[in-house]
Amino acid sequence: MTGGPETSIDGNRAAATQRGQAKELRRLALLSAAAALFAENGFTRVSLEDLGAAAGVSGPAVYRHFPGKQAVLGELLLSVSRDLLDGGLRVVSESADAPSALKGLIQFQVDFALSNPDVIRVQDRDFGSLSDADQAEVRSLQRSYVETWVDVLSRIHTEADVPGLRVRAHAAFGLINSTPHSVRHHGRKIAVKSARPILEHMALAALTSE
């Protein structure tokens, strides 16, 4: 006895879901490979064939997921910028007050920096290789992320002006984001374990000082 139309439809849906999941996994693998290769060699020295090989697909297969190498770079930096903004907003919304929100944001940023040293290097070095549209969107997302911090800081430093609070936020990012460079070169597992509390303490002290 064979299945009816409903069985066939369910089977097609399941197969389509599996194909979609497999495609998404390959896309994420390409982005992960891109972060590592761009960080190590620079955007201009990495080919689509290099990306495909690192992700376990052929060079031409990359075009099934991205229209070109610049689009890979764009999606890498845009996705990270979106994740930072979404995560920062979530931290603030789940915090009881401004001091706890600030501690949460610092922990969130430290986690990001220590988990994504390659992305930070790519952002620092290859931002100019993005398309104009992607540069504008990344800047917009990052400005919104900064303003999330500024809003929290304004509730702690009630007499401070907004430009000064932005300086504080950017200084904290510089402190936190610079560490993955040394972590990468001096033994990552040991460095991360010791770096996390130091970064969190120093950033909190800098952001709450008068």
PDB file of C-alpha atoms in Angstrom:
ATOM      1  CA  MET A   1       0.000   0.000   0.000  1.00  0.00           C
ATOM      2  CA  THR A   2       1.475   3.335  -1.046  1.00  0.00           C
ATOM      3  CA  GLY A   3       1.105   6.685   0.648  1.00  0.00           C
ATOM      4  CA  GLY A   4      -1.436   9.203  -0.539  1.00  0.00           C
ATOM      5  CA  PRO A   5      -0.977  12.810  -1.692  1.00  0.00           C
ATOM      6  CA  GLU A   6      -0.563  14.090   1.868  1.00  0.00           C
ATOM      7  CA  THR A   7       2.350  11.709   2.481  1.00  0.00           C
ATOM      8  CA  SER A   8       4.015  12.895  -0.703  1.00  0.00           C
ATOM      9  CA  ILE A   9       3.558  16.563   0.232  1.00  0.00           C
ATOM     10  CA  ASP A  10       4.988  15.991   3.714  1.00  0.00           C
ATOM     11  CA  GLY A  11       7.965  14.203   2.201  1.00  0.00           C
ATOM     12  CA  ASN A  12       8.617  17.042  -0.215  1.00  0.00           C
ATOM     13  CA  ARG A  13       8.417  19.582   2.602  1.00  0.00           C
ATOM     14  CA  ALA A  14      10.871  17.591   4.726  1.00  0.00           C
ATOM     15  CA  ALA A  15      13.302  17.294   1.816  1.00  0.00           C
ATOM     16  CA  ALA A  16      13.033  21.017   1.102  1.00  0.00           C
ATOM     17  CA  THR A  17      13.680  21.785   4.775  1.00  0.00           C
ATOM     18  CA  GLN A  18      16.762  19.562   4.789  1.00  0.00           C
ATOM     19  CA  ARG A  19      18.073  21.192   1.624  1.00  0.00           C
ATOM     20  CA  GLY A  20      17.518  24.624   3.122  1.00  0.00           C
ATOM     21  CA  GLN A  21      19.336  23.677   6.318  1.00  0.00           C
ATOM     22  CA  ALA A  22      22.239  22.213   4.365  1.00  0.00           C
ATOM     23  CA  LYS A  23      22.492  25.371   2.261  1.00  0.00           C
ATOM     24  CA  GLU A  24      22.510  27.561   5.367  1.00  0.00           C
ATOM     25  CA  LEU A  25      25.243  25.430   6.950  1.00  0.00           C
ATOM     26  CA  ARG A  26      27.394  25.801   3.813  1.00  0.00           C
ATOM     27  CA  ARG A  27      26.795  29.567   3.826  1.00  0.00           C
ATOM     28  CA  LEU A  28      27.879  29.791   7.458  1.00  0.00           C
ATOM     29  CA  ALA A  29      30.919  27.619   6.714  1.00  0.00           C
ATOM     30  CA  LEU A  30      31.902  30.015   3.937  1.00  0.00           C
ATOM     31  CA  LEU A  31      31.596  33.015   6.268  1.00  0.00           C
ATOM     32  CA  SER A  32      33.684  31.278   8.927  1.00  0.00           C
ATOM     33  CA  ALA A  33      36.335  30.396   6.361  1.00  0.00           C
ATOM     34  CA  ALA A  34      36.274  33.950   5.022  1.00  0.00           C
ATOM     35  CA  ALA A  35      36.877  35.409   8.484  1.00  0.00           C
ATOM     36  CA  ALA A  36      39.926  33.208   9.009  1.00  0.00           C
ATOM     37  CA  LEU A  37      41.382  33.686   5.515  1.00  0.00           C
ATOM     38  CA  PHE A  38      40.772  37.435   5.319  1.00  0.00           C
ATOM     39  CA  ALA A  39      42.279  37.897   8.782  1.00  0.00           C
ATOM     40  CA  GLU A  40      45.358  35.866   7.905  1.00  0.00           C
ATOM     41  CA  ASN A  41      46.003  37.048   4.354  1.00  0.00           C
ATOM     42  CA  GLY A  42      43.928  40.174   3.741  1.00  0.00           C
ATOM     43  CA  PHE A  43      40.842  40.463   1.553  1.00  0.00           C
ATOM     44  CA  THR A  44      42.689  41.231  -1.677  1.00  0.00           C
ATOM     45  CA  ARG A  45      44.929  38.153  -1.437  1.00  0.00           C
ATOM     46  CA  VAL A  46      42.126  35.625  -0.976  1.00  0.00           C
ATOM     47  CA  SER A  47      40.379  34.126  -4.010  1.00  0.00           C
ATOM     48  CA  LEU A  48      36.972  32.515  -4.312  1.00  0.00           C
ATOM     49  CA  GLU A  49      38.785  29.248  -4.894  1.00  0.00           C
ATOM     50  CA  ASP A  50      40.550  29.710  -1.548  1.00  0.00           C
ATOM     51  CA  LEU A  51      37.228  30.336   0.171  1.00  0.00           C
ATOM     52  CA  GLY A  52      35.593  27.330  -1.422  1.00  0.00           C
ATOM     53  CA  ALA A  53      38.474  25.025  -0.557  1.00  0.00           C
ATOM     54  CA  ALA A  54      38.484  26.158   3.069  1.00  0.00           C
ATOM     55  CA  ALA A  55      34.731  25.546   3.319  1.00  0.00           C
ATOM     56  CA  GLY A  56      34.848  22.212   1.490  1.00  0.00           C
ATOM     57  CA  VAL A  57      33.207  23.318  -1.773  1.00  0.00           C
ATOM     58  CA  SER A  58      34.475  24.249  -5.213  1.00  0.00           C
ATOM     59  CA  GLY A  59      35.232  27.852  -6.100  1.00  0.00           C
ATOM     60  CA  PRO A  60      32.291  28.148  -8.516  1.00  0.00           C
ATOM     61  CA  ALA A  61      29.971  26.703  -5.857  1.00  0.00           C
ATOM     62  CA  VAL A  62      30.530  29.849  -3.803  1.00  0.00           C
ATOM     63  CA  TYR A  63      28.336  31.671  -6.346  1.00  0.00           C
ATOM     64  CA  ARG A  64      25.354  29.614  -5.177  1.00  0.00           C
ATOM     65  CA  HIS A  65      25.522  31.534  -1.917  1.00  0.00           C
ATOM     66  CA  PHE A  66      27.138  34.876  -2.753  1.00  0.00           C
ATOM     67  CA  PRO A  67      27.441  36.871  -5.991  1.00  0.00           C
ATOM     68  CA  GLY A  68      31.155  37.480  -5.404  1.00  0.00           C
ATOM     69  CA  LYS A  69      33.986  37.841  -2.915  1.00  0.00           C
ATOM     70  CA  GLN A  70      32.992  41.395  -1.961  1.00  0.00           C
ATOM     71  CA  ALA A  71      29.527  40.144  -1.072  1.00  0.00           C
ATOM     72  CA  VAL A  72      31.106  37.564   1.247  1.00  0.00           C
ATOM     73  CA  LEU A  73      32.999  40.336   3.035  1.00  0.00           C
ATOM     74  CA  GLY A  74      29.836  42.424   3.197  1.00  0.00           C
ATOM     75  CA  GLU A  75      27.742  39.664   4.722  1.00  0.00           C
ATOM     76  CA  LEU A  76      30.506  38.826   7.201  1.00  0.00           C
ATOM     77  CA  LEU A  77      30.711  42.359   8.603  1.00  0.00           C
ATOM     78  CA  LEU A  78      26.996  43.102   8.293  1.00  0.00           C
ATOM     79  CA  SER A  79      25.952  39.935  10.121  1.00  0.00           C
ATOM     80  CA  VAL A  80      28.379  40.657  12.945  1.00  0.00           C
ATOM     81  CA  SER A  81      27.184  44.267  13.202  1.00  0.00           C
ATOM     82  CA  ARG A  82      23.556  43.112  13.352  1.00  0.00           C
ATOM     83  CA  ASP A  83      24.385  40.526  16.011  1.00  0.00           C
ATOM     84  CA  LEU A  84      26.179  43.134  18.122  1.00  0.00           C
ATOM     85  CA  LEU A  85      23.265  45.554  17.967  1.00  0.00           C
ATOM     86  CA  ASP A  86      20.639  42.884  18.639  1.00  0.00           C
ATOM     87  CA  GLY A  87      22.678  41.462  21.499  1.00  0.00           C
ATOM     88  CA  GLY A  88      23.328  44.858  23.048  1.00  0.00           C
ATOM     89  CA  LEU A  89      19.652  45.782  22.934  1.00  0.00           C
ATOM     90  CA  ARG A  90      18.743  42.444  24.478  1.00  0.00           C
ATOM     91  CA  VAL A  91      21.223  42.936  27.329  1.00  0.00           C
ATOM     92  CA  VAL A  92      19.760  46.353  28.115  1.00  0.00           C
ATOM     93  CA  SER A  93      16.149  45.171  27.936  1.00  0.00           C
ATOM     94  CA  GLU A  94      16.857  42.311  30.344  1.00  0.00           C
ATOM     95  CA  SER A  95      18.736  44.447  32.889  1.00  0.00           C
ATOM     96  CA  ALA A  96      17.101  45.812  36.032  1.00  0.00           C
ATOM     97  CA  ASP A  97      18.959  49.129  36.037  1.00  0.00           C
ATOM     98  CA  ALA A  98      21.718  51.108  34.331  1.00  0.00           C
ATOM     99  CA  PRO A  99      24.660  49.720  36.372  1.00  0.00           C
ATOM    100  CA  SER A 100      23.636  46.127  35.658  1.00  0.00           C
ATOM    101  CA  ALA A 101      23.045  47.004  31.994  1.00  0.00           C
ATOM    102  CA  LEU A 102      26.555  48.457  31.744  1.00  0.00           C
ATOM    103  CA  LYS A 103      28.113  45.368  33.311  1.00  0.00           C
ATOM    104  CA  GLY A 104      26.092  43.215  30.923  1.00  0.00           C
ATOM    105  CA  LEU A 105      27.197  45.225  27.895  1.00  0.00           C
ATOM    106  CA  ILE A 106      30.829  44.975  28.954  1.00  0.00           C
ATOM    107  CA  GLN A 107      30.571  41.208  29.404  1.00  0.00           C
ATOM    108  CA  PHE A 108      28.806  40.926  26.057  1.00  0.00           C
ATOM    109  CA  GLN A 109      31.493  42.943  24.254  1.00  0.00           C
ATOM    110  CA  VAL A 110      34.313  41.016  25.924  1.00  0.00           C
ATOM    111  CA  ASP A 111      32.691  37.726  24.904  1.00  0.00           C
ATOM    112  CA  PHE A 112      32.433  38.973  21.347  1.00  0.00           C
ATOM    113  CA  ALA A 113      36.014  40.224  21.202  1.00  0.00           C
ATOM    114  CA  LEU A 114      37.543  37.072  22.637  1.00  0.00           C
ATOM    115  CA  SER A 115      35.390  34.811  20.444  1.00  0.00           C
ATOM    116  CA  ASN A 116      35.841  36.723  17.181  1.00  0.00           C
ATOM    117  CA  PRO A 117      39.443  37.951  16.880  1.00  0.00           C
ATOM    118  CA  ASP A 118      39.478  37.229  13.139  1.00  0.00           C
ATOM    119  CA  VAL A 119      36.391  39.353  12.492  1.00  0.00           C
ATOM    120  CA  ILE A 120      37.900  42.253  14.433  1.00  0.00           C
ATOM    121  CA  ARG A 121      41.072  42.089  12.333  1.00  0.00           C
ATOM    122  CA  VAL A 122      39.026  42.004   9.123  1.00  0.00           C
ATOM    123  CA  GLN A 123      36.944  44.996  10.239  1.00  0.00           C
ATOM    124  CA  ASP A 124      40.077  46.975  11.092  1.00  0.00           C
ATOM    125  CA  ARG A 125      41.938  46.192   7.887  1.00  0.00           C
ATOM    126  CA  ASP A 126      39.412  45.483   5.140  1.00  0.00           C
ATOM    127  CA  PHE A 127      36.458  47.754   5.897  1.00  0.00           C
ATOM    128  CA  GLY A 128      37.451  49.912   2.927  1.00  0.00           C
ATOM    129  CA  SER A 129      37.007  46.950   0.585  1.00  0.00           C
ATOM    130  CA  LEU A 130      33.260  46.851   1.247  1.00  0.00           C
ATOM    131  CA  SER A 131      30.871  48.268  -1.315  1.00  0.00           C
ATOM    132  CA  ASP A 132      29.665  51.803  -0.595  1.00  0.00           C
ATOM    133  CA  ALA A 133      26.219  50.503   0.339  1.00  0.00           C
ATOM    134  CA  ASP A 134      27.598  47.927   2.758  1.00  0.00           C
ATOM    135  CA  GLN A 135      29.936  50.488   4.319  1.00  0.00           C
ATOM    136  CA  ALA A 136      26.986  52.785   4.949  1.00  0.00           C
ATOM    137  CA  GLU A 137      24.887  50.007   6.492  1.00  0.00           C
ATOM    138  CA  VAL A 138      27.697  48.734   8.703  1.00  0.00           C
ATOM    139  CA  ARG A 139      28.365  52.278   9.936  1.00  0.00           C
ATOM    140  CA  SER A 140      24.659  52.775  10.657  1.00  0.00           C
ATOM    141  CA  LEU A 141      24.423  49.537  12.634  1.00  0.00           C
ATOM    142  CA  GLN A 142      27.576  50.320  14.573  1.00  0.00           C
ATOM    143  CA  ARG A 143      26.396  53.849  15.372  1.00  0.00           C
ATOM    144  CA  SER A 144      23.196  52.377  16.785  1.00  0.00           C
ATOM    145  CA  TYR A 145      25.251  49.976  18.886  1.00  0.00           C
ATOM    146  CA  VAL A 146      27.349  52.836  20.234  1.00  0.00           C
ATOM    147  CA  GLU A 147      24.193  54.787  21.075  1.00  0.00           C
ATOM    148  CA  THR A 148      22.918  51.789  23.041  1.00  0.00           C
ATOM    149  CA  TRP A 149      25.975  52.161  25.276  1.00  0.00           C
ATOM    150  CA  VAL A 150      25.648  55.952  25.391  1.00  0.00           C
ATOM    151  CA  ASP A 151      22.053  55.703  26.552  1.00  0.00           C
ATOM    152  CA  VAL A 152      23.095  53.468  29.454  1.00  0.00           C
ATOM    153  CA  LEU A 153      26.072  55.689  30.311  1.00  0.00           C
ATOM    154  CA  SER A 154      23.828  58.770  30.322  1.00  0.00           C
ATOM    155  CA  ARG A 155      21.814  57.202  33.146  1.00  0.00           C
ATOM    156  CA  ILE A 156      24.980  56.715  35.171  1.00  0.00           C
ATOM    157  CA  HIS A 157      26.741  59.991  34.370  1.00  0.00           C
ATOM    158  CA  THR A 158      23.675  62.207  34.490  1.00  0.00           C
ATOM    159  CA  GLU A 159      25.648  65.446  34.206  1.00  0.00           C
ATOM    160  CA  ALA A 160      27.888  64.369  31.303  1.00  0.00           C
ATOM    161  CA  ASP A 161      27.348  65.517  27.724  1.00  0.00           C
ATOM    162  CA  VAL A 162      26.595  63.004  24.974  1.00  0.00           C
ATOM    163  CA  PRO A 163      29.781  63.605  22.927  1.00  0.00           C
ATOM    164  CA  GLY A 164      31.852  62.859  26.013  1.00  0.00           C
ATOM    165  CA  LEU A 165      29.921  59.669  26.639  1.00  0.00           C
ATOM    166  CA  ARG A 166      30.559  58.576  23.057  1.00  0.00           C
ATOM    167  CA  VAL A 167      34.274  59.081  23.666  1.00  0.00           C
ATOM    168  CA  ARG A 168      34.007  56.824  26.716  1.00  0.00           C
ATOM    169  CA  ALA A 169      32.194  54.126  24.738  1.00  0.00           C
ATOM    170  CA  HIS A 170      34.697  54.186  21.862  1.00  0.00           C
ATOM    171  CA  ALA A 171      37.609  54.111  24.311  1.00  0.00           C
ATOM    172  CA  ALA A 172      36.121  51.024  25.957  1.00  0.00           C
ATOM    173  CA  PHE A 173      35.727  49.321  22.573  1.00  0.00           C
ATOM    174  CA  GLY A 174      39.351  50.129  21.785  1.00  0.00           C
ATOM    175  CA  LEU A 175      40.490  48.626  25.080  1.00  0.00           C
ATOM    176  CA  ILE A 176      38.421  45.471  24.697  1.00  0.00           C
ATOM    177  CA  ASN A 177      38.893  44.894  20.967  1.00  0.00           C
ATOM    178  CA  SER A 178      42.668  45.355  20.977  1.00  0.00           C
ATOM    179  CA  THR A 179      43.260  42.320  23.191  1.00  0.00           C
ATOM    180  CA  PRO A 180      42.382  39.597  20.651  1.00  0.00           C
ATOM    181  CA  HIS A 181      45.441  40.639  18.643  1.00  0.00           C
ATOM    182  CA  SER A 182      47.732  39.607  21.495  1.00  0.00           C
ATOM    183  CA  VAL A 183      45.527  36.617  22.342  1.00  0.00           C
ATOM    184  CA  ARG A 184      45.993  35.312  18.825  1.00  0.00           C
ATOM    185  CA  HIS A 185      49.765  35.492  19.025  1.00  0.00           C
ATOM    186  CA  HIS A 186      50.457  34.407  22.611  1.00  0.00           C
ATOM    187  CA  GLY A 187      48.484  31.239  23.219  1.00  0.00           C
ATOM    188  CA  ARG A 188      44.774  31.766  22.851  1.00  0.00           C
ATOM    189  CA  LYS A 189      43.317  29.384  25.469  1.00  0.00           C
ATOM    190  CA  ILE A 190      45.507  30.601  28.312  1.00  0.00           C
ATOM    191  CA  ALA A 191      45.220  34.236  27.298  1.00  0.00           C
ATOM    192  CA  VAL A 192      41.432  34.183  27.037  1.00  0.00           C
ATOM    193  CA  LYS A 193      41.028  32.729  30.528  1.00  0.00           C
ATOM    194  CA  SER A 194      43.229  35.388  32.082  1.00  0.00           C
ATOM    195  CA  ALA A 195      42.171  38.244  29.797  1.00  0.00           C
ATOM    196  CA  ARG A 196      38.419  38.121  30.431  1.00  0.00           C
ATOM    197  CA  PRO A 197      38.330  39.349  34.081  1.00  0.00           C
ATOM    198  CA  ILE A 198      41.068  41.893  33.413  1.00  0.00           C
ATOM    199  CA  LEU A 199      39.188  43.375  30.462  1.00  0.00           C
ATOM    200  CA  GLU A 200      35.883  43.456  32.302  1.00  0.00           C
ATOM    201  CA  HIS A 201      37.409  45.132  35.365  1.00  0.00           C
ATOM    202  CA  MET A 202      39.372  47.713  33.371  1.00  0.00           C
ATOM    203  CA  ALA A 203      36.449  48.593  31.089  1.00  0.00           C
ATOM    204  CA  LEU A 204      34.049  48.982  34.016  1.00  0.00           C
ATOM    205  CA  ALA A 205      36.542  51.158  35.896  1.00  0.00           C
ATOM    206  CA  ALA A 206      37.089  53.370  32.862  1.00  0.00           C
ATOM    207  CA  LEU A 207      33.391  53.748  32.105  1.00  0.00           C
ATOM    208  CA  THR A 208      32.295  54.512  35.656  1.00  0.00           C
ATOM    209  CA  SER A 209      35.106  56.861  36.662  1.00  0.00           C
ATOM    210  CA  GLU A 210      34.227  60.522  37.126  1.00  0.00           C
TER     211      GLU A 210
END
